[in-house]
Amino acid sequence: MIRPIASLGRGTLEALSALGRASMFLAQSAVGIPSREGWHLWLRQMHFIGVMSLAIVLVSGLFIGMVLGLQGYTILVGFGAEDALGQMVALSLLRELAPVVAALLFAGRAGSALTAEIGLMKATEQLTSMEMIGIDPLRRIVAPRLWAGFISMPLLTVGFSVVGIWGGYLVGVQWLGVFDGSYWSNMQSSVAFVDDILNGMLKSVVFGLVVTWIAVFQGYDLIPTSEGISRATTRTVVYSSLAVLGLDFVLTALMFGELG
Amino acid sequence: MKRSKMMEFGVGLFVLAGILGMVFLGLRVSGISLGVPQDTFTLQANFANIGGLKSGSRVAMAGVTIGRVSDVALDTEWLDARVTMELDEDLEGKISRDSTASILTSGLLGEQYVGLSVGGDPEMLEEGDTIRDTQQALVLEQLIQQFVSNMTSD
Amino acid sequence: MFDNYRDVDERYVTDTTLVDVEGLHFSRGENDIFRGVDLRIPKGKITAVMGPSGTGKTTLLKLIGGQLVPDAGRVCIDGEDVHGLSRRALFRMRRRMGMLFQSGALFSDLSVFENVAFPLRVHTDLPEAMVRDIVLMKLQAVGLRGARNLSPAELSGGMARRVALARAVALDPELVLYDEPFVGQDPISMGVLVQLIKTVNQALGLTAVIVSHDIKETLSIADYVYIIADGQVMAHGTPQTLDVNRDARVKQFVHGEPDGPVPFHYPAPDFYRDILATKGERP
């Protein structure tokens, strides 16, 4: 009887202390705003995190847009409302699919790589030796990665949306014969710049921060063995996927909850 | 050195593509216009019930969109809904004083919008004037109730 | 037990002490790693800290470098308490220290040249030409001037450690901490490293602390040796005095005997009873 309660208590305390460490970690690294001399460090991470994730995000966006076009058409044509296809594709992408799917892909592609990279630096004592030389690794290693992830994510999301809308256009208009003008005009009359596009972007900014935060923290906090690194990499993907989906619900409730 | 130039170029391209994508979303997808905000001509109307009308809803005349609802508020004097509309400036001085504003629904389940129909009065509405003749939104429940009470009284 | 040594060695050690460790206690979780360790590291000499694996030798270096904070006791470098310093003062003190890590710990995203230049760029505003001169000088000293454009991934283990040595002494520190410098090296690069540590130490007149369990190599260059076991200093003295130490544990360690006070077997029940046990009795 006592053991399960004790282990619950221990689990809670451990979770709280990890959360505390993670918050301290974020606060200490976020002050390392890219400076002029740190510019090339940041640039390198933008390349590694953002540019290298672009291909997978764009290809996925195209396919998701095409599937939306196809599925949406078969449903809408039953009501004779296939003209509303553009509206459906654009709204589902901008509000939900682009921020969420791009963040999930980002966690798998860039997040796990970040964890493994920082973990390896820790295992090979690079972080400790940096500290001994008198440089704070939070500023030099973690901060540029955090900022690069934070900035890349909305850009990737924009790419995802644009390509997805184009994919829906390809399938709906070019292939299935929805009228070109109604695809765009229905979209324009129903998509609001602030409510839909900016809110979607806001989501992606939050996701970008959370995913990169989880990834670099898992890398920094792991046990420096090969097993520790592989576990932390898995944890990064699992935690950040859960965090993205959970936060998506919260943000959706806050942003779109009163509509209807 | 060459590699770092390539990297800079790649990152620059990435950021540029993101900005262009945002512009595309703004212009093509949400249909905002970059032009200088047009001068508008404001009219007001009081409705007994506005149904689902909200700020940003369409204002149309003969089916053509001529403006948007800019504000919906409760008129504390009359205890009805006061709707402020912003119309194209070209229409200033062309809408007669006895015009009717009614709240209509596009399609069976569509959005609600304000429809203006012009009357015959030679005097025209000016900036900030109020349309007197209004028709409230159709509320489905009220219609059904009316229909049922008519049936029973027959 | 070792009081007789202490009387003799005290005079040897106290002339000028750079690092003074007093009553150091440190524990990690439930494990007591140090239970009152006293060390004096003389200036300008090579001091070795030895002991069986898992006695926390690396932890000791981290305590000296101020990366870990002891539960009790003090570490003074040149009279300053390392753990009483502000973060800024600590980082300033670390400029006077170099540390060579077990794995070399070269920054994998920088070339050999940039790795050695790193401390210079961080702590000084020297013009690029001067940085280049210093880096090439240090690389020349470890015999790797020709490898300056390689990336750390292209180096062998021994070469990586030599580059790390060049980096550790880039700022001409007063104190260099070596963490297991000989571990996992082939005989040739081991010999090279032993020679290098010795010559670098003599040339720069610096104070070195070597943490190691490679007895032969370490004793060949050390001026003074501390042996740590069970969280305490088990013995200390010059290599010559330790060689003739009659204490059983010291003897076992210094001469590398497989069995002795430190048992060969992990604690286990009696072998024959264990072998003959039926299935049901197995834990």
XYZ file of C-alpha atoms in Angstrom:
697
model
C 0.000 0.000 0.000
C 2.770 2.384 0.904
C 5.042 1.574 -2.013
C 2.823 2.777 -4.886
C 2.112 6.016 -3.037
C 5.772 6.511 -2.274
C 6.707 5.917 -5.889
C 3.995 8.351 -6.975
C 5.492 10.918 -4.655
C 8.999 10.259 -5.907
C 7.805 10.468 -9.514
C 6.121 13.798 -8.861
C 9.191 15.216 -7.166
C 11.415 14.052 -10.008
C 9.080 15.530 -12.619
C 8.984 18.828 -10.731
C 12.735 18.991 -10.394
C 13.173 18.225 -14.118
C 10.691 20.976 -14.927
C 12.563 23.362 -12.657
C 15.890 22.493 -14.237
C 14.376 22.869 -17.713
C 12.988 26.312 -16.857
C 16.270 27.518 -15.394
C 17.972 26.173 -18.461
C 15.626 28.064 -20.782
C 15.970 31.284 -18.818
C 19.756 31.072 -18.814
C 20.105 30.237 -22.494
C 17.478 32.578 -23.879
C 19.587 35.570 -22.843
C 22.122 34.508 -25.446
C 20.427 36.504 -28.177
C 22.468 36.202 -31.383
C 25.091 38.917 -31.112
C 27.344 40.142 -33.878
C 30.171 37.766 -33.041
C 27.768 34.910 -32.431
C 26.155 35.574 -35.788
C 27.939 32.783 -37.620
C 26.990 30.282 -34.906
C 23.369 31.214 -35.318
C 23.641 31.143 -39.099
C 25.076 27.665 -39.018
C 22.190 26.447 -36.890
C 19.617 28.150 -39.109
C 21.149 26.202 -41.954
C 21.209 22.940 -40.076
C 17.807 23.247 -38.411
C 15.816 25.278 -40.907
C 17.164 24.825 -44.400
C 17.860 21.121 -43.975
C 14.302 20.486 -42.746
C 12.770 22.377 -45.643
C 12.712 19.472 -48.105
C 10.812 17.046 -45.881
C 8.383 19.750 -44.764
C 7.617 20.881 -48.313
C 7.151 17.366 -49.693
C 4.839 16.454 -46.801
C 2.926 19.690 -47.280
C 2.379 18.943 -50.942
C 1.049 15.462 -50.235
C -1.203 16.615 -47.418
C -2.622 19.376 -49.611
C -3.285 16.877 -52.384
C -4.993 14.448 -50.039
C -7.125 17.262 -48.626
C -8.106 18.217 -52.162
C -9.105 14.668 -52.988
C -10.934 13.883 -49.753
C -12.567 17.287 -49.562
C -13.823 17.000 -53.113
C -15.445 13.599 -52.608
C -17.217 14.828 -49.475
C -18.241 18.243 -50.749
C -19.461 17.010 -54.141
C -22.137 15.054 -52.278
C -23.670 18.364 -51.161
C -23.014 19.990 -54.498
C -20.649 22.270 -52.636
C -17.372 21.460 -54.362
C -16.856 25.178 -54.894
C -16.049 25.416 -51.190
C -12.996 23.182 -51.675
C -10.536 26.089 -51.589
C -11.989 27.294 -48.318
C -11.800 23.854 -46.771
C -8.227 23.155 -47.875
C -6.966 26.585 -46.828
C -8.669 26.669 -43.447
C -7.650 23.169 -42.400
C -4.067 23.834 -43.440
C -3.683 27.300 -41.986
C -5.385 26.678 -38.686
C -4.326 23.136 -37.860
C -2.421 20.928 -40.223
C 0.442 23.180 -41.214
C 1.543 24.206 -37.704
C 0.986 20.766 -36.178
C 2.361 18.504 -38.903
C 5.306 20.789 -39.604
C 6.129 20.788 -35.873
C 5.898 16.994 -35.674
C 8.173 16.606 -38.690
C 10.519 19.189 -37.212
C 10.690 17.252 -33.950
C 11.585 14.095 -35.826
C 14.063 15.653 -38.216
C 15.751 18.487 -36.319
C 14.773 17.835 -32.689
C 16.240 14.349 -32.453
C 19.401 15.473 -34.252
C 19.812 18.364 -31.804
C 19.477 16.064 -28.813
C 21.986 13.582 -30.219
C 24.444 16.332 -31.155
C 24.409 18.044 -27.779
C 24.385 14.675 -26.018
C 27.478 13.626 -27.923
C 29.162 16.887 -27.002
C 28.368 16.165 -23.398
C 29.572 12.566 -23.619
C 32.878 13.638 -25.178
C 33.300 16.276 -22.440
C 33.174 19.134 -24.940
C 30.680 21.012 -22.782
C 32.804 20.585 -19.660
C 35.966 21.608 -21.431
C 34.224 24.685 -22.786
C 33.290 25.575 -19.235
C 36.886 25.064 -18.109
C 38.095 27.363 -20.858
C 35.728 29.890 -19.416
C 32.851 29.917 -21.914
C 29.299 29.250 -20.897
C 28.086 26.376 -23.098
C 24.513 27.528 -22.595
C 25.347 30.666 -24.503
C 27.666 29.243 -27.061
C 26.017 25.895 -27.848
C 22.433 26.050 -26.668
C 21.333 29.623 -27.329
C 22.002 29.700 -31.095
C 20.158 26.410 -31.518
C 17.220 27.604 -29.473
C 16.903 30.801 -31.457
C 17.361 29.079 -34.793
C 14.564 26.627 -33.998
C 12.327 29.395 -32.766
C 12.774 31.361 -36.004
C 12.789 28.424 -38.429
C 9.514 26.906 -37.318
C 7.153 29.683 -38.550
C 9.058 29.877 -41.825
C 8.682 26.139 -42.334
C 4.996 26.402 -41.485
C 4.465 29.109 -44.098
C 6.162 26.870 -46.651
C 3.983 23.950 -45.642
C 0.770 26.001 -46.028
C 1.709 27.485 -49.383
C 2.707 24.162 -50.883
C -0.349 22.457 -49.372
C -2.755 25.000 -50.826
C -1.060 24.575 -54.153
C -1.353 20.785 -53.829
C -5.079 21.120 -53.154
C -5.306 23.336 -56.227
C -3.491 20.767 -58.355
C -5.856 17.980 -57.381
C -9.083 19.938 -57.039
C -8.819 22.316 -59.974
C -6.397 20.730 -62.410
C -7.481 17.155 -61.977
C -11.045 17.024 -60.622
C -12.293 20.132 -62.400
C -13.376 22.497 -59.636
C -13.762 25.951 -61.144
C -10.515 27.873 -60.804
C -12.133 31.177 -59.817
C -14.318 29.714 -57.097
C -11.368 27.831 -55.550
C -9.565 31.105 -54.901
C -12.501 33.443 -54.312
C -14.159 31.149 -51.780
C -10.832 30.890 -50.048
C -10.383 34.639 -49.989
C -13.833 35.350 -48.664
C -13.517 32.893 -45.796
C -9.862 33.156 -44.723
C -9.187 36.083 -42.407
C -5.605 37.276 -42.253
C -5.447 37.843 -38.515
C -7.801 35.149 -37.270
C -6.592 32.328 -39.455
C -3.148 33.060 -40.838
C -1.604 34.942 -37.931
C -3.130 32.624 -35.359
C -1.680 29.667 -37.234
C 1.700 31.393 -37.263
C 1.419 32.090 -33.553
C 0.856 28.388 -32.983
C 3.950 27.536 -34.985
C 6.048 30.025 -33.020
C 4.951 28.366 -29.778
C 5.585 24.887 -31.184
C 9.000 25.922 -32.489
C 10.023 27.157 -29.067
C 8.681 24.115 -27.232
C 10.151 21.512 -29.581
C 13.617 23.086 -29.661
C 13.526 23.627 -25.932
C 12.694 19.982 -25.282
C 15.343 18.831 -27.763
C 18.242 20.889 -26.424
C 17.291 20.283 -22.814
C 17.118 16.524 -23.329
C 20.547 16.697 -24.942
C 21.988 18.805 -22.149
C 20.442 16.834 -19.315
C 21.063 13.289 -20.533
C 23.285 10.632 -18.994
C 26.423 10.746 -21.138
C 26.535 7.169 -22.365
C 25.492 5.715 -25.706
C 22.380 4.278 -24.077
C 21.610 7.622 -22.484
C 21.869 9.375 -25.836
C 19.568 6.953 -27.619
C 17.024 7.181 -24.809
C 17.120 10.948 -24.774
C 16.634 11.068 -28.530
C 13.530 8.923 -28.238
C 12.297 11.059 -25.357
C 12.721 14.193 -27.453
C 10.476 12.865 -30.199
C 7.863 11.478 -27.799
C 7.735 14.485 -25.469
C 7.728 17.061 -28.200
C 5.011 15.270 -30.183
C 2.824 15.070 -27.098
C 3.565 18.663 -26.182
C 2.693 19.854 -29.697
C -0.611 17.981 -29.799
C -1.608 18.984 -26.274
C -0.655 22.616 -26.737
C -2.470 22.633 -30.056
C -5.696 21.824 -28.279
C -5.126 24.534 -25.684
C -4.204 27.137 -28.279
C -7.123 26.193 -30.516
C -9.508 26.523 -27.599
C -8.081 29.951 -26.800
C -8.015 31.211 -30.387
C -11.040 29.711 -32.064
C -13.061 28.567 -29.063
C -15.543 31.442 -29.125
C -16.261 31.186 -32.817
C -19.378 29.334 -33.797
C 35.124 30.421 -46.662
C 33.246 29.264 -49.731
C 31.182 26.868 -47.676
C 30.126 29.556 -45.248
C 29.080 31.804 -48.144
C 26.925 28.970 -49.464
C 25.402 28.600 -46.047
C 24.653 32.293 -45.784
C 23.065 32.157 -49.201
C 20.953 29.143 -48.238
C 19.723 30.724 -45.031
C 19.010 33.999 -46.817
C 17.008 32.163 -49.444
C 15.121 30.278 -46.737
C 14.135 33.466 -44.917
C 13.223 35.179 -48.169
C 11.055 32.235 -49.216
C 9.298 32.394 -45.857
C 8.554 36.089 -46.279
C 7.331 35.602 -49.842
C 5.151 32.719 -48.661
C 3.630 34.983 -46.021
C 2.916 37.620 -48.676
C 1.288 34.961 -50.856
C -0.879 33.813 -47.954
C -1.879 37.376 -47.203
C -2.710 38.431 -50.752
C -3.853 35.342 -52.550
C -5.336 33.263 -49.760
C -6.903 35.759 -47.395
C -7.442 38.381 -50.083
C -6.296 41.461 -48.197
C -5.379 44.346 -50.461
C -2.146 46.193 -50.015
C -3.579 49.459 -51.345
C -4.078 52.505 -49.178
C -7.161 51.933 -47.037
C -9.987 53.472 -49.013
C -11.918 56.380 -47.668
C -15.221 55.125 -46.461
C -18.723 56.352 -46.022
C -20.330 55.410 -42.717
C -23.976 54.638 -42.188
C -25.797 53.273 -39.205
C -28.928 51.226 -38.745
C -30.841 49.916 -35.756
C -32.245 46.393 -35.855
C -34.589 44.703 -33.427
C -32.565 41.516 -33.812
C -29.362 40.963 -35.723
C -29.226 37.176 -35.468
C -25.673 36.042 -36.247
C -24.416 39.279 -37.792
C -20.979 40.326 -36.551
C -18.272 42.847 -37.129
C -16.692 42.117 -40.513
C -19.878 40.777 -42.107
C -20.626 41.749 -45.677
C -22.863 44.636 -46.743
C -24.363 44.143 -50.195
C -26.570 46.014 -52.596
C -28.221 44.099 -55.430
C -25.951 41.209 -54.448
C -22.751 43.190 -54.930
C -20.521 43.668 -51.901
C -20.256 47.370 -51.184
C -18.796 47.375 -47.685
C -18.456 45.702 -44.306
C -20.014 45.933 -40.878
C -17.491 47.738 -38.713
C -19.219 47.610 -35.357
C -22.137 45.967 -33.626
C -23.313 47.356 -30.282
C -26.357 47.550 -28.096
C -28.128 50.891 -28.292
C -28.746 51.599 -24.617
C -31.446 54.159 -25.394
C -33.718 51.979 -27.521
C -32.399 48.633 -26.303
C -31.891 47.320 -29.788
C -28.841 46.553 -31.907
C -26.938 49.418 -33.472
C -24.950 48.341 -36.526
C -22.292 50.600 -38.035
C -21.387 49.953 -41.664
C -18.526 51.245 -43.758
C -19.393 51.546 -47.430
C -17.459 52.535 -50.539
C -16.919 56.252 -50.683
C -18.365 56.440 -54.205
C -21.786 55.742 -52.760
C -21.832 58.854 -50.590
C -24.857 60.931 -51.528
C -26.339 58.217 -53.744
C -28.408 56.249 -51.243
C -31.828 57.717 -50.707
C -33.195 58.511 -47.275
C -35.929 55.861 -47.403
C -33.612 52.947 -48.274
C -34.159 49.668 -46.454
C -31.508 47.653 -44.610
C -32.326 44.023 -43.971
C -30.380 41.166 -42.496
C -30.275 38.312 -44.968
C -28.725 34.895 -45.075
C -26.652 33.653 -47.975
C -28.074 30.276 -48.822
C -29.950 28.155 -46.332
C -27.203 27.829 -43.754
C -24.716 30.482 -44.872
C -23.352 33.609 -43.290
C -25.613 36.511 -42.471
C -25.105 39.848 -44.195
C -26.767 43.247 -44.523
C -28.654 43.856 -47.736
C -29.469 47.436 -48.750
C -32.305 48.186 -51.151
C -32.754 51.702 -52.454
C -35.972 53.685 -52.098
C -37.318 56.629 -54.122
C -36.793 59.612 -51.829
C -34.940 62.463 -53.588
C -33.101 63.276 -50.361
C -29.908 61.293 -49.886
C -28.240 59.863 -46.746
C -25.131 61.691 -45.560
C -22.047 60.504 -43.657
C -23.043 59.088 -40.273
C -26.780 59.087 -40.961
C -29.040 56.334 -39.752
C -31.232 54.178 -41.945
C -34.725 54.242 -40.434
C -36.358 51.420 -42.335
C -34.841 48.136 -41.202
C -35.818 44.522 -41.260
C -34.528 42.266 -38.524
C -32.899 38.915 -39.038
C -35.112 35.937 -39.614
C -34.949 33.733 -36.609
C -35.943 30.216 -37.443
C -37.580 29.506 -34.080
C -39.788 32.579 -34.345
C -40.861 31.616 -37.837
C -41.840 28.166 -36.716
C -43.725 29.549 -33.739
C -45.623 31.961 -35.999
C -46.414 29.179 -38.401
C -47.690 26.921 -35.644
C -49.875 29.606 -34.023
C -51.361 30.458 -37.445
C -52.168 26.790 -37.959
C -53.927 26.483 -34.622
C -55.941 29.690 -34.983
C -57.324 28.555 -38.349
C 49.299 4.742 10.108
C 51.122 6.999 7.684
C 52.185 9.578 10.217
C 55.816 8.751 9.825
C 55.659 9.678 6.134
C 53.882 12.885 6.806
C 56.661 14.186 9.022
C 59.249 13.667 6.371
C 57.211 14.906 3.415
C 55.745 17.978 5.026
C 58.930 19.898 4.500
C 59.147 18.782 0.908
C 55.641 19.938 0.144
C 55.196 23.128 2.042
C 57.882 25.258 0.410
C 55.364 26.692 -2.090
C 51.901 25.259 -2.347
C 49.744 26.247 -5.307
C 46.679 24.131 -4.634
C 45.638 23.330 -1.115
C 42.821 20.869 -0.572
C 41.600 20.601 3.009
C 39.128 18.159 4.499
C 37.268 17.651 1.268
C 33.948 15.822 1.562
C 31.848 15.043 -1.468
C 29.013 12.633 -2.089
C 26.897 11.822 -5.079
C 23.465 10.558 -4.141
C 24.045 7.965 -1.436
C 27.681 7.330 -2.344
C 30.359 9.058 -0.342
C 33.103 9.738 -2.849
C 35.449 11.741 -0.627
C 35.500 11.557 3.135
C 38.039 14.125 4.196
C 40.765 14.378 1.568
C 43.801 16.596 2.199
C 46.189 17.355 -0.644
C 48.918 19.884 -1.243
C 50.026 20.459 -4.795
C 53.494 22.060 -4.881
C 54.185 24.825 -7.340
C 56.183 24.012 -10.454
C 56.091 20.263 -9.865
C 54.179 17.359 -11.363
C 51.885 15.820 -8.791
C 50.104 12.582 -9.551
C 46.839 11.524 -7.963
C 46.384 7.806 -8.352
C 43.965 5.192 -7.244
C 41.844 2.288 -8.425
C 39.072 3.021 -10.968
C 35.956 4.494 -9.511
C 37.638 6.316 -6.636
C 36.542 9.675 -7.982
C 39.825 10.948 -9.380
C 38.084 12.821 -12.183
C 35.662 14.210 -9.614
C 38.628 15.575 -7.713
C 39.773 17.516 -10.791
C 36.275 18.875 -11.263
C 36.287 20.005 -7.631
C 39.616 21.752 -8.136
C 38.327 23.384 -11.324
C 35.258 24.642 -9.490
C 32.767 22.691 -11.600
C 31.538 20.750 -8.618
C 30.950 22.109 -5.153
C 32.110 20.024 -2.165
C 29.799 19.164 0.720
C 32.484 20.251 3.165
C 36.103 21.319 3.045
C 37.955 23.838 0.918
C 39.999 24.015 -2.246
C 42.378 26.968 -2.310
C 44.353 27.948 -5.356
C 47.077 30.450 -4.624
C 45.289 31.267 -1.379
C 41.875 31.880 -2.952
C 38.952 29.628 -2.055
C 37.695 28.341 -5.426
C 34.164 27.731 -4.236
C 33.828 31.076 -2.523
C 34.424 32.970 -5.762
C 31.722 34.694 -7.760
C 30.932 33.189 -11.152
C 32.877 35.921 -12.873
C 35.899 35.547 -10.615
C 35.762 31.798 -11.095
C 35.863 32.184 -14.873
C 38.791 34.587 -14.455
C 40.582 32.021 -12.313
C 39.982 29.353 -14.933
C 42.038 31.407 -17.374
C 45.003 30.457 -15.209
C 44.138 26.770 -15.493
C 44.248 24.376 -18.384
C 42.578 21.009 -18.388
C 43.278 18.017 -20.554
C 40.276 15.730 -20.732
C 40.277 11.991 -20.971
C 38.671 12.035 -24.408
C 40.528 15.125 -25.585
C 37.196 16.949 -25.760
C 38.107 18.817 -28.905
C 35.224 20.840 -30.306
C 33.992 18.725 -33.167
C 32.747 21.652 -35.215
C 36.100 23.449 -35.287
C 39.353 22.594 -37.039
C 42.510 21.702 -35.119
C 43.792 25.242 -35.577
C 40.561 26.822 -34.353
C 40.432 24.475 -31.382
C 43.812 25.686 -30.177
C 42.918 29.271 -31.036
C 39.622 29.050 -29.138
C 40.866 30.053 -25.651
C 42.927 32.853 -27.185
C 39.977 34.266 -29.070
C 37.727 33.995 -26.028
C 40.035 35.567 -23.496
C 42.267 37.926 -25.427
C 41.917 40.612 -28.062
C 45.133 39.658 -29.795
C 45.407 40.525 -33.485
C 44.830 37.633 -35.865
C 48.510 37.437 -36.847
C 49.553 37.001 -33.226
C 46.886 34.358 -32.609
C 48.244 32.490 -35.612
C 51.792 32.662 -34.327
C 50.860 31.406 -30.880
C 48.713 28.579 -32.230
C 51.452 27.417 -34.600
C 53.977 27.575 -31.772
C 51.830 25.394 -29.548
C 51.079 22.966 -32.361
C 54.792 22.800 -33.177
C 55.473 21.883 -29.551
C 53.162 18.860 -29.809
C 54.404 18.027 -33.298
C 51.128 18.615 -35.108
C 51.708 21.891 -36.927
C 51.069 20.037 -40.178
C 47.671 18.838 -39.019
C 46.248 22.277 -38.355
C 43.582 22.101 -41.065
C 42.266 18.662 -40.151
C 39.016 18.276 -38.286
C 39.072 16.471 -34.897
C 37.245 13.517 -36.454
C 40.264 12.891 -38.694
C 42.717 12.568 -35.808
C 43.769 9.409 -34.026
C 43.181 9.196 -30.275
C 46.781 10.063 -29.454
C 46.868 12.972 -31.873
C 43.595 14.316 -30.482
C 45.080 14.270 -27.013
C 48.161 16.102 -28.207
C 46.005 18.789 -29.815
C 44.045 18.996 -26.572
C 47.321 19.471 -24.731
C 48.236 22.304 -27.070
C 44.844 23.856 -26.386
C 45.182 23.396 -22.627
C 48.448 25.342 -22.590
C 47.422 27.922 -25.210
C 47.007 30.655 -22.616
C 50.208 29.667 -20.755
C 48.354 28.645 -17.610
C 49.957 28.231 -14.204
C 48.150 25.014 -13.469
C 47.344 22.178 -15.844
C 45.033 19.352 -14.833
C 45.460 16.102 -16.731
C 42.552 13.660 -16.587
C 43.751 10.136 -17.417
C 46.139 11.289 -20.126
C 47.471 7.813 -20.910
C 44.315 5.768 -20.943
C 43.702 3.742 -24.104
C 46.899 4.757 -25.879
C 49.224 2.528 -27.845
C 52.784 2.289 -26.440
C 54.209 4.792 -28.929
C 51.701 7.567 -28.365
C 51.852 6.821 -24.649
C 55.604 7.429 -24.760
C 55.074 10.587 -26.782
C 52.523 11.890 -24.271
C 54.715 11.116 -21.273
C 57.594 12.945 -22.903
C 55.381 15.868 -23.914
C 53.863 16.369 -20.487
C 57.307 16.373 -18.981
C 58.878 18.776 -21.483
C 55.894 21.114 -21.545
C 55.982 21.243 -17.788
C 59.676 22.023 -17.665
C 59.588 24.508 -20.538
C 56.676 26.518 -19.175
C 57.488 25.988 -15.501
C 53.910 25.132 -14.743
C 52.280 23.105 -12.034
C 50.676 19.888 -13.161
C 48.204 17.531 -11.562
C 47.928 14.157 -13.260
C 45.070 11.878 -12.425
C 45.784 8.388 -13.612
C 45.962 4.728 -12.837
C 48.762 3.950 -15.280
C 51.378 3.371 -12.622
C 54.577 2.970 -14.604
C 54.115 6.014 -16.844
C 52.829 8.221 -14.078
C 55.529 7.339 -11.598
C 58.166 7.986 -14.268
C 57.311 11.682 -14.504
C 55.687 12.545 -11.202
C 57.588 14.436 -8.528
C 55.079 13.562 -5.858
C 52.263 11.039 -5.663
C 49.011 10.767 -3.747
C 47.144 7.477 -3.711
C 43.437 7.722 -3.029
C 41.214 4.842 -2.031
C 37.918 4.568 -0.185
C 37.419 8.301 -0.249
C 40.627 9.097 1.604
C 44.297 9.597 0.950
C 45.749 6.137 1.466
C 49.379 7.067 0.987
C 51.525 9.856 -0.356
C 55.172 10.427 -1.040
C 57.748 10.578 -3.754
C 57.699 7.715 -6.281
C 60.776 6.218 -4.568
C 59.244 6.098 -1.094
C 56.010 4.601 -2.425
C 57.875 1.894 -4.258
C 59.208 0.545 -0.981
C 56.017 1.144 1.003
C 55.159 -1.999 2.904
C 51.454 -1.296 3.421
C 49.570 -4.158 1.775
C 47.112 -1.979 -0.132
C 49.780 0.387 -1.410
C 51.893 -2.567 -2.426
C 49.032 -4.167 -4.296
C 48.268 -1.001 -6.208
C 51.806 0.109 -6.993
C 52.882 -3.327 -8.138
C 49.618 -4.180 -9.834
C 48.948 -7.452 -7.999
C 45.628 -9.023 -9.016
C 44.517 -10.084 -5.557
C 45.147 -8.641 -2.141
C 43.305 -6.291 0.191
C 41.332 -5.158 -2.859
C 39.665 -8.494 -3.632
C 39.560 -10.001 -7.101
C 36.041 -11.318 -6.512
C 32.941 -9.216 -6.260
C 31.265 -10.149 -2.932
C 29.419 -13.441 -3.503
C 28.269 -16.471 -1.503
C 30.575 -19.429 -1.248
C 31.445 -20.750 -4.725
C 30.746 -24.480 -4.132
C 27.445 -23.864 -2.459
C 26.475 -21.525 -5.260
C 27.401 -24.075 -7.945
C 25.575 -26.896 -6.210
C 22.464 -24.863 -5.490
C 19.248 -26.186 -6.989
C 17.135 -24.053 -9.235
C 14.753 -23.073 -6.492
C 17.485 -21.587 -4.337
C 18.889 -19.322 -7.006
C 18.277 -15.658 -6.369
